[in-house]
PDB file of C-alpha atoms in Angstrom:
ATOM      1  CA  ASP A  31     101.787  78.788 107.774  1.00  0.00           C
ATOM      2  CA  MET A  32      98.321  77.155 106.081  1.00  0.00           C
ATOM      3  CA  ASP A  33      97.988  74.469 109.188  1.00  0.00           C
ATOM      4  CA  ALA A  34      96.853  77.745 111.178  1.00  0.00           C
ATOM      5  CA  ILE A  35      93.394  78.536 108.660  1.00  0.00           C
ATOM      6  CA  GLN A  36      90.471  76.583 109.127  1.00  0.00           C
ATOM      7  CA  LEU A  37      87.368  76.010 107.760  1.00  0.00           C
ATOM      8  CA  PHE A  38      83.304  76.485 109.346  1.00  0.00           C
ATOM      9  CA  ALA A  39      80.465  75.663 107.619  1.00  0.00           C
ATOM     10  CA  SER A  40      77.641  77.509 108.319  1.00  0.00           C
ATOM     11  CA  LEU A  41      74.251  76.383 106.395  1.00  0.00           C
ATOM     12  CA  ASN A  42      71.464  77.741 104.921  1.00  0.00           C
ATOM     13  CA  PHE A  43      68.689  77.612 106.959  1.00  0.00           C
ATOM     14  CA  LYS A  44      65.731  79.407 104.655  1.00  0.00           C
ATOM     15  CA  ALA A  45      66.618  77.126 101.480  1.00  0.00           C
ATOM     16  CA  LEU A  46      67.289  73.750 104.246  1.00  0.00           C
ATOM     17  CA  GLY A  47      64.470  74.107 107.122  1.00  0.00           C
ATOM     18  CA  LYS A  48      61.681  73.384 104.417  1.00  0.00           C
ATOM     19  CA  ARG A  49      63.270  71.139 102.145  1.00  0.00           C
ATOM     20  CA  LEU A  50      64.539  69.027 105.690  1.00  0.00           C
ATOM     21  CA  GLY A  51      62.084  68.704 107.837  1.00  0.00           C
ATOM     22  CA  LYS A  52      62.553  67.310 111.317  1.00  0.00           C
ATOM     23  CA  ASP A  53      66.198  66.002 110.459  1.00  0.00           C
ATOM     24  CA  MET A  54      66.829  69.832 110.419  1.00  0.00           C
ATOM     25  CA  LYS A  55      68.406  69.501 113.936  1.00  0.00           C
ATOM     26  CA  LYS A  56      70.469  66.675 112.972  1.00  0.00           C
ATOM     27  CA  VAL A  57      72.275  67.972 110.323  1.00  0.00           C
ATOM     28  CA  GLN A  58      73.294  70.774 111.689  1.00  0.00           C
ATOM     29  CA  GLN A  59      75.050  68.368 114.267  1.00  0.00           C
ATOM     30  CA  GLU A  60      76.690  66.957 111.808  1.00  0.00           C
ATOM     31  CA  ALA A  61      77.570  70.182 110.036  1.00  0.00           C
ATOM     32  CA  LYS A  62      79.356  70.727 113.046  1.00  0.00           C
ATOM     33  CA  ALA A  63      81.045  67.614 113.061  1.00  0.00           C
ATOM     34  CA  LEU A  64      82.536  67.863 110.492  1.00  0.00           C
ATOM     35  CA  SER A  65      86.809  67.386 109.798  1.00  0.00           C
ATOM     36  CA  GLN A  66      89.188  69.587 108.552  1.00  0.00           C
ATOM     37  CA  GLU A  67      89.446  67.193 105.626  1.00  0.00           C
ATOM     38  CA  GLU A  68      86.038  65.926 104.966  1.00  0.00           C
ATOM     39  CA  LEU A  69      85.311  70.553 104.578  1.00  0.00           C
ATOM     40  CA  PHE A  70      88.149  71.097 102.573  1.00  0.00           C
ATOM     41  CA  ARG A  71      86.733  68.201 100.648  1.00  0.00           C
ATOM     42  CA  PHE A  72      83.371  69.880 100.537  1.00  0.00           C
ATOM     43  CA  GLU A  73      84.576  73.483  99.414  1.00  0.00           C
ATOM     44  CA  ARG A  74      87.061  71.466  96.582  1.00  0.00           C
ATOM     45  CA  ASP A  75      83.636  68.801  94.891  1.00  0.00           C
ATOM     46  CA  GLY A  76      81.372  71.928  95.741  1.00  0.00           C
ATOM     47  CA  GLU A  77      78.528  69.394  97.372  1.00  0.00           C
ATOM     48  CA  ILE A  78      78.217  66.885 100.835  1.00  0.00           C
ATOM     49  CA  VAL A  79      76.270  64.065 102.370  1.00  0.00           C
ATOM     50  CA  LEU A  80      74.617  64.794 106.055  1.00  0.00           C
ATOM     51  CA  CYS A  81      72.146  62.556 106.838  1.00  0.00           C
ATOM     52  CA  GLY A  82      71.816  61.199 103.113  1.00  0.00           C
ATOM     53  CA  HIS A  83      70.428  64.689 102.406  1.00  0.00           C
ATOM     54  CA  VAL A  84      73.098  65.987  99.783  1.00  0.00           C
ATOM     55  CA  LEU A  85      73.485  69.740 100.046  1.00  0.00           C
ATOM     56  CA  THR A  86      75.682  72.116  97.633  1.00  0.00           C
ATOM     57  CA  SER A  87      77.413  74.983  97.950  1.00  0.00           C
ATOM     58  CA  ASP A  88      73.823  76.993  98.327  1.00  0.00           C
ATOM     59  CA  ASP A  89      72.377  75.390 100.938  1.00  0.00           C
ATOM     60  CA  MET A  90      76.266  75.626 103.013  1.00  0.00           C
ATOM     61  CA  THR A  91      78.708  77.845 102.717  1.00  0.00           C
ATOM     62  CA  LEU A  92      82.418  78.087 104.399  1.00  0.00           C
ATOM     63  CA  ALA A  93      84.355  80.995 106.149  1.00  0.00           C
ATOM     64  CA  ARG A  94      88.096  80.832 107.350  1.00  0.00           C
ATOM     65  CA  HIS A  95      88.599  82.014 109.961  1.00  0.00           C
ATOM     66  CA  VAL A  96      92.927  82.070 111.814  1.00  0.00           C
ATOM     67  CA  ALA A  97      93.049  79.411 114.587  1.00  0.00           C
ATOM     68  CA  ASN A  98      95.347  80.380 117.783  1.00  0.00           C
ATOM     69  CA  VAL A  99      96.113  83.447 117.667  1.00  0.00           C
ATOM     70  CA  THR A 100      97.357  84.431 120.684  1.00  0.00           C
ATOM     71  CA  ASP A 101      99.581  87.673 120.540  1.00  0.00           C
ATOM     72  CA  PRO A 102      97.907  90.423 121.200  1.00  0.00           C
ATOM     73  CA  ASN A 103      98.979  92.921 118.853  1.00  0.00           C
ATOM     74  CA  MET A 104      97.898  89.880 115.498  1.00  0.00           C
ATOM     75  CA  GLU A 105      94.495  90.635 114.523  1.00  0.00           C
ATOM     76  CA  ALA A 106      92.943  87.980 111.993  1.00  0.00           C
ATOM     77  CA  CYS A 107      90.047  87.997 109.919  1.00  0.00           C
ATOM     78  CA  GLY A 108      88.603  85.740 106.786  1.00  0.00           C
ATOM     79  CA  ASN A 109      85.411  84.806 104.680  1.00  0.00           C
ATOM     80  CA  ALA A 110      85.373  81.995 101.781  1.00  0.00           C
ATOM     81  CA  GLU A 111      87.760  83.754  99.637  1.00  0.00           C
ATOM     82  CA  ALA A 112      91.586  84.323 102.145  1.00  0.00           C
ATOM     83  CA  ALA A 113      92.444  84.613 105.529  1.00  0.00           C
ATOM     84  CA  VAL A 114      94.373  87.955 106.724  1.00  0.00           C
ATOM     85  CA  VAL A 115      96.699  88.294 109.620  1.00  0.00           C
ATOM     86  CA  ALA A 116      97.251  91.555 110.802  1.00  0.00           C
ATOM     87  CA  ASP A 117      99.829  92.893 112.507  1.00  0.00           C
ATOM     88  CA  PHE A 118      99.766  95.888 114.475  1.00  0.00           C
ATOM     89  CA  THR A 119     103.057  95.542 116.933  1.00  0.00           C
ATOM     90  CA  SER A 120     103.852  99.224 117.028  1.00  0.00           C
ATOM     91  CA  ASP A 121     106.969  99.948 115.555  1.00  0.00           C
ATOM     92  CA  PRO A 122     109.237 102.339 117.380  1.00  0.00           C
ATOM     93  CA  GLU A 123     110.310 104.132 114.265  1.00  0.00           C
ATOM     94  CA  LEU A 124     106.760 105.048 112.908  1.00  0.00           C
ATOM     95  CA  VAL A 125     106.164 105.624 116.245  1.00  0.00           C
ATOM     96  CA  GLU A 126     109.123 108.586 116.665  1.00  0.00           C
ATOM     97  CA  LEU A 127     108.206 109.905 113.381  1.00  0.00           C
ATOM     98  CA  ALA A 128     104.674 110.069 114.019  1.00  0.00           C
ATOM     99  CA  ALA A 129     105.538 112.206 117.237  1.00  0.00           C
ATOM    100  CA  ALA A 130     108.141 114.563 115.186  1.00  0.00           C
ATOM    101  CA  ARG A 131     105.102 115.161 113.100  1.00  0.00           C
ATOM    102  CA  GLU A 132     102.993 116.030 115.938  1.00  0.00           C
ATOM    103  CA  ILE A 133     104.916 118.533 118.421  1.00  0.00           C
ATOM    104  CA  ALA A 134     106.012 119.975 114.968  1.00  0.00           C
ATOM    105  CA  THR A 135     102.775 120.327 114.299  1.00  0.00           C
ATOM    106  CA  ARG A 136     101.311 122.009 117.639  1.00  0.00           C
ATOM    107  CA  ILE A 137     103.719 124.727 117.505  1.00  0.00           C
ATOM    108  CA  GLN A 138     102.939 125.777 114.711  1.00  0.00           C
ATOM    109  CA  LYS A 139      99.500 125.902 115.572  1.00  0.00           C
ATOM    110  CA  LEU A 140     100.920 127.387 118.725  1.00  0.00           C
ATOM    111  CA  ARG A 141     102.831 130.247 117.474  1.00  0.00           C
ATOM    112  CA  LYS A 142      99.405 131.335 115.396  1.00  0.00           C
ATOM    113  CA  VAL A 143      97.682 131.733 118.919  1.00  0.00           C
ATOM    114  CA  ALA A 144     100.261 133.146 120.465  1.00  0.00           C
ATOM    115  CA  GLY A 145      99.527 135.369 117.127  1.00  0.00           C
ATOM    116  CA  LEU A 146     103.104 136.011 115.646  1.00  0.00           C
ATOM    117  CA  GLN A 147     103.454 136.199 112.220  1.00  0.00           C
ATOM    118  CA  GLN A 148     104.435 133.517 109.696  1.00  0.00           C
ATOM    119  CA  ASP A 149     107.646 134.812 109.215  1.00  0.00           C
ATOM    120  CA  MET A 150     108.704 136.714 112.495  1.00  0.00           C
ATOM    121  CA  PRO A 151     111.892 134.969 113.933  1.00  0.00           C
ATOM    122  CA  VAL A 152     111.010 132.848 117.167  1.00  0.00           C
ATOM    123  CA  ASP A 153     113.543 130.825 119.025  1.00  0.00           C
ATOM    124  CA  ILE A 154     112.352 127.379 120.603  1.00  0.00           C
ATOM    125  CA  TRP A 155     113.364 125.610 122.394  1.00  0.00           C
ATOM    126  CA  LEU A 156     111.855 122.228 123.770  1.00  0.00           C
ATOM    127  CA  GLY A 157     112.392 119.577 126.896  1.00  0.00           C
ATOM    128  CA  VAL A 158     110.708 117.228 128.425  1.00  0.00           C
ATOM    129  CA  GLN A 159     108.233 116.638 131.415  1.00  0.00           C
ATOM    130  CA  ARG A 160     108.411 113.566 133.350  1.00  0.00           C
ATOM    131  CA  GLY A 161     104.994 112.207 134.173  1.00  0.00           C
ATOM    132  CA  LEU A 162     104.174 109.594 136.703  1.00  0.00           C
ATOM    133  CA  GLY A 163     103.390 106.113 136.682  1.00  0.00           C
ATOM    134  CA  ASP A 164     105.296 103.525 134.921  1.00  0.00           C
ATOM    135  CA  GLN A 165     108.572 103.661 133.020  1.00  0.00           C
ATOM    136  CA  PRO A 166     106.704 104.702 128.769  1.00  0.00           C
ATOM    137  CA  ALA A 167     107.896 102.059 126.375  1.00  0.00           C
ATOM    138  CA  GLN A 168     109.853 105.358 123.972  1.00  0.00           C
ATOM    139  CA  ASP A 169     112.315 107.875 126.052  1.00  0.00           C
ATOM    140  CA  LEU A 170     110.845 110.972 125.101  1.00  0.00           C
ATOM    141  CA  ALA A 171     113.964 113.225 125.819  1.00  0.00           C
ATOM    142  CA  GLN A 172     115.790 110.952 123.066  1.00  0.00           C
ATOM    143  CA  VAL A 173     113.207 110.568 120.510  1.00  0.00           C
ATOM    144  CA  LEU A 174     113.521 114.383 120.398  1.00  0.00           C
ATOM    145  CA  HIS A 175     117.513 114.766 119.973  1.00  0.00           C
ATOM    146  CA  ARG A 176     117.492 112.118 117.197  1.00  0.00           C
ATOM    147  CA  ARG A 177     114.215 113.653 115.298  1.00  0.00           C
ATOM    148  CA  ARG A 178     114.971 116.961 115.910  1.00  0.00           C
ATOM    149  CA  ASP A 179     115.870 117.189 112.149  1.00  0.00           C
ATOM    150  CA  ALA A 180     112.964 116.068 111.063  1.00  0.00           C
ATOM    151  CA  ILE A 181     111.219 119.367 113.073  1.00  0.00           C
ATOM    152  CA  GLU A 182     112.988 120.727 112.039  1.00  0.00           C
ATOM    153  CA  ARG A 183     112.495 120.491 108.695  1.00  0.00           C
ATOM    154  CA  ARG A 184     108.712 120.642 109.316  1.00  0.00           C
ATOM    155  CA  LEU A 185     108.852 123.796 110.960  1.00  0.00           C
ATOM    156  CA  ARG A 186     111.795 125.360 108.678  1.00  0.00           C
ATOM    157  CA  ARG A 187     113.562 126.597 112.028  1.00  0.00           C
ATOM    158  CA  PRO A 188     116.565 125.556 113.821  1.00  0.00           C
ATOM    159  CA  VAL A 189     115.532 123.444 117.683  1.00  0.00           C
ATOM    160  CA  VAL A 190     117.523 123.776 120.373  1.00  0.00           C
ATOM    161  CA  VAL A 191     116.679 120.491 122.710  1.00  0.00           C
ATOM    162  CA  LEU A 192     116.781 121.488 126.421  1.00  0.00           C
ATOM    163  CA  ASP A 193     118.791 118.628 128.764  1.00  0.00           C
ATOM    164  CA  SER A 194     117.853 120.648 131.692  1.00  0.00           C
ATOM    165  CA  ALA A 195     113.395 119.996 133.378  1.00  0.00           C
ATOM    166  CA  PRO A 196     112.171 122.574 132.137  1.00  0.00           C
ATOM    167  CA  ASP A 197     111.141 124.193 136.153  1.00  0.00           C
ATOM    168  CA  VAL A 198     114.767 125.860 135.255  1.00  0.00           C
ATOM    169  CA  SER A 199     114.843 125.714 131.623  1.00  0.00           C
ATOM    170  CA  ASP A 200     113.243 130.169 132.340  1.00  0.00           C
ATOM    171  CA  GLU A 201     116.638 131.039 133.543  1.00  0.00           C
ATOM    172  CA  VAL A 202     118.215 129.781 130.298  1.00  0.00           C
ATOM    173  CA  LEU A 203     115.296 130.950 128.193  1.00  0.00           C
ATOM    174  CA  GLY A 204     115.185 134.945 129.879  1.00  0.00           C
ATOM    175  CA  GLU A 205     112.542 137.171 130.245  1.00  0.00           C
ATOM    176  CA  GLY A 206     111.253 136.501 126.542  1.00  0.00           C
ATOM    177  CA  VAL A 207     109.224 133.835 126.660  1.00  0.00           C
ATOM    178  CA  VAL A 208     105.999 134.852 124.212  1.00  0.00           C
ATOM    179  CA  ALA A 209     103.987 131.423 124.029  1.00  0.00           C
ATOM    180  CA  ARG A 210     105.234 127.786 125.964  1.00  0.00           C
ATOM    181  CA  GLU A 211     102.412 124.681 125.953  1.00  0.00           C
ATOM    182  CA  THR A 212     102.482 121.166 127.355  1.00  0.00           C
ATOM    183  CA  LEU A 213     102.167 118.721 124.527  1.00  0.00           C
ATOM    184  CA  ASP A 214     101.010 115.115 125.682  1.00  0.00           C
ATOM    185  CA  LEU A 215     101.317 112.783 123.505  1.00  0.00           C
ATOM    186  CA  GLY A 216     100.298 109.508 124.909  1.00  0.00           C
ATOM    187  CA  GLY A 217     100.744 106.210 123.449  1.00  0.00           C
ATOM    188  CA  ASP A 218     104.477 104.816 124.489  1.00  0.00           C
ATOM    189  CA  PHE A 219     105.306 108.159 125.602  1.00  0.00           C
ATOM    190  CA  GLY A 220     103.447 107.142 128.788  1.00  0.00           C
ATOM    191  CA  ARG A 221     102.487 110.695 130.740  1.00  0.00           C
ATOM    192  CA  ASP A 222     106.111 111.640 129.965  1.00  0.00           C
ATOM    193  CA  ALA A 223     105.312 115.355 127.556  1.00  0.00           C
ATOM    194  CA  VAL A 224     106.623 118.339 125.484  1.00  0.00           C
ATOM    195  CA  ILE A 225     107.069 121.632 126.269  1.00  0.00           C
ATOM    196  CA  ALA A 226     107.488 123.770 123.891  1.00  0.00           C
ATOM    197  CA  THR A 227     108.802 127.329 124.300  1.00  0.00           C
ATOM    198  CA  LEU A 228     108.661 130.193 122.477  1.00  0.00           C
ATOM    199  CA  THR A 229     110.816 133.106 122.923  1.00  0.00           C
ATOM    200  CA  LEU A 230     112.108 136.580 121.037  1.00  0.00           C
ATOM    201  CA  PRO A 231     115.944 136.268 119.704  1.00  0.00           C
ATOM    202  CA  ARG A 232     118.353 137.879 121.953  1.00  0.00           C
ATOM    203  CA  ALA A 233     119.728 140.673 120.256  1.00  0.00           C
TER     204      ALA A 233
END
């Protein structure tokens, strides 16, 4: 929407100071009062007359800005050549895929900390620890179910997503727990966290 693009004038005080003398302040005030139409005309013609003085593009430069950007997820910036508006609204699918990558990476690090060899088979169990506070933007338990395949591809191992609460999962896992870690992902998941548990395969 070109109507949202506005031009702003900036005077070259170093170049104009000696030339304009006492008229400098008047020219500055008149430059601030220029309409968008006048600024676009200056951009087209390369010169403008203010208080009887001819100003060229060496004396006054223009910058583009985007007006009325009220969405907190939008960021706007511009210069003499262009104006750019970037939309930083969170994409749920990208958030889920990023979470899957982070979970897989943290599990790989957990294996190393536990001293497990790369080829040593372990069962991987994932559950969710619900945090206190407001409802997070993303349901972490649902993300685990939806993105389990992505996690498994990165780990090259099957993953079990637990529906039971982590505090009772030992009854399911038995006594073969070799490592466990709370994975706090933050962001859209609020205070919810993944409980990752590695166990020895059952005989």
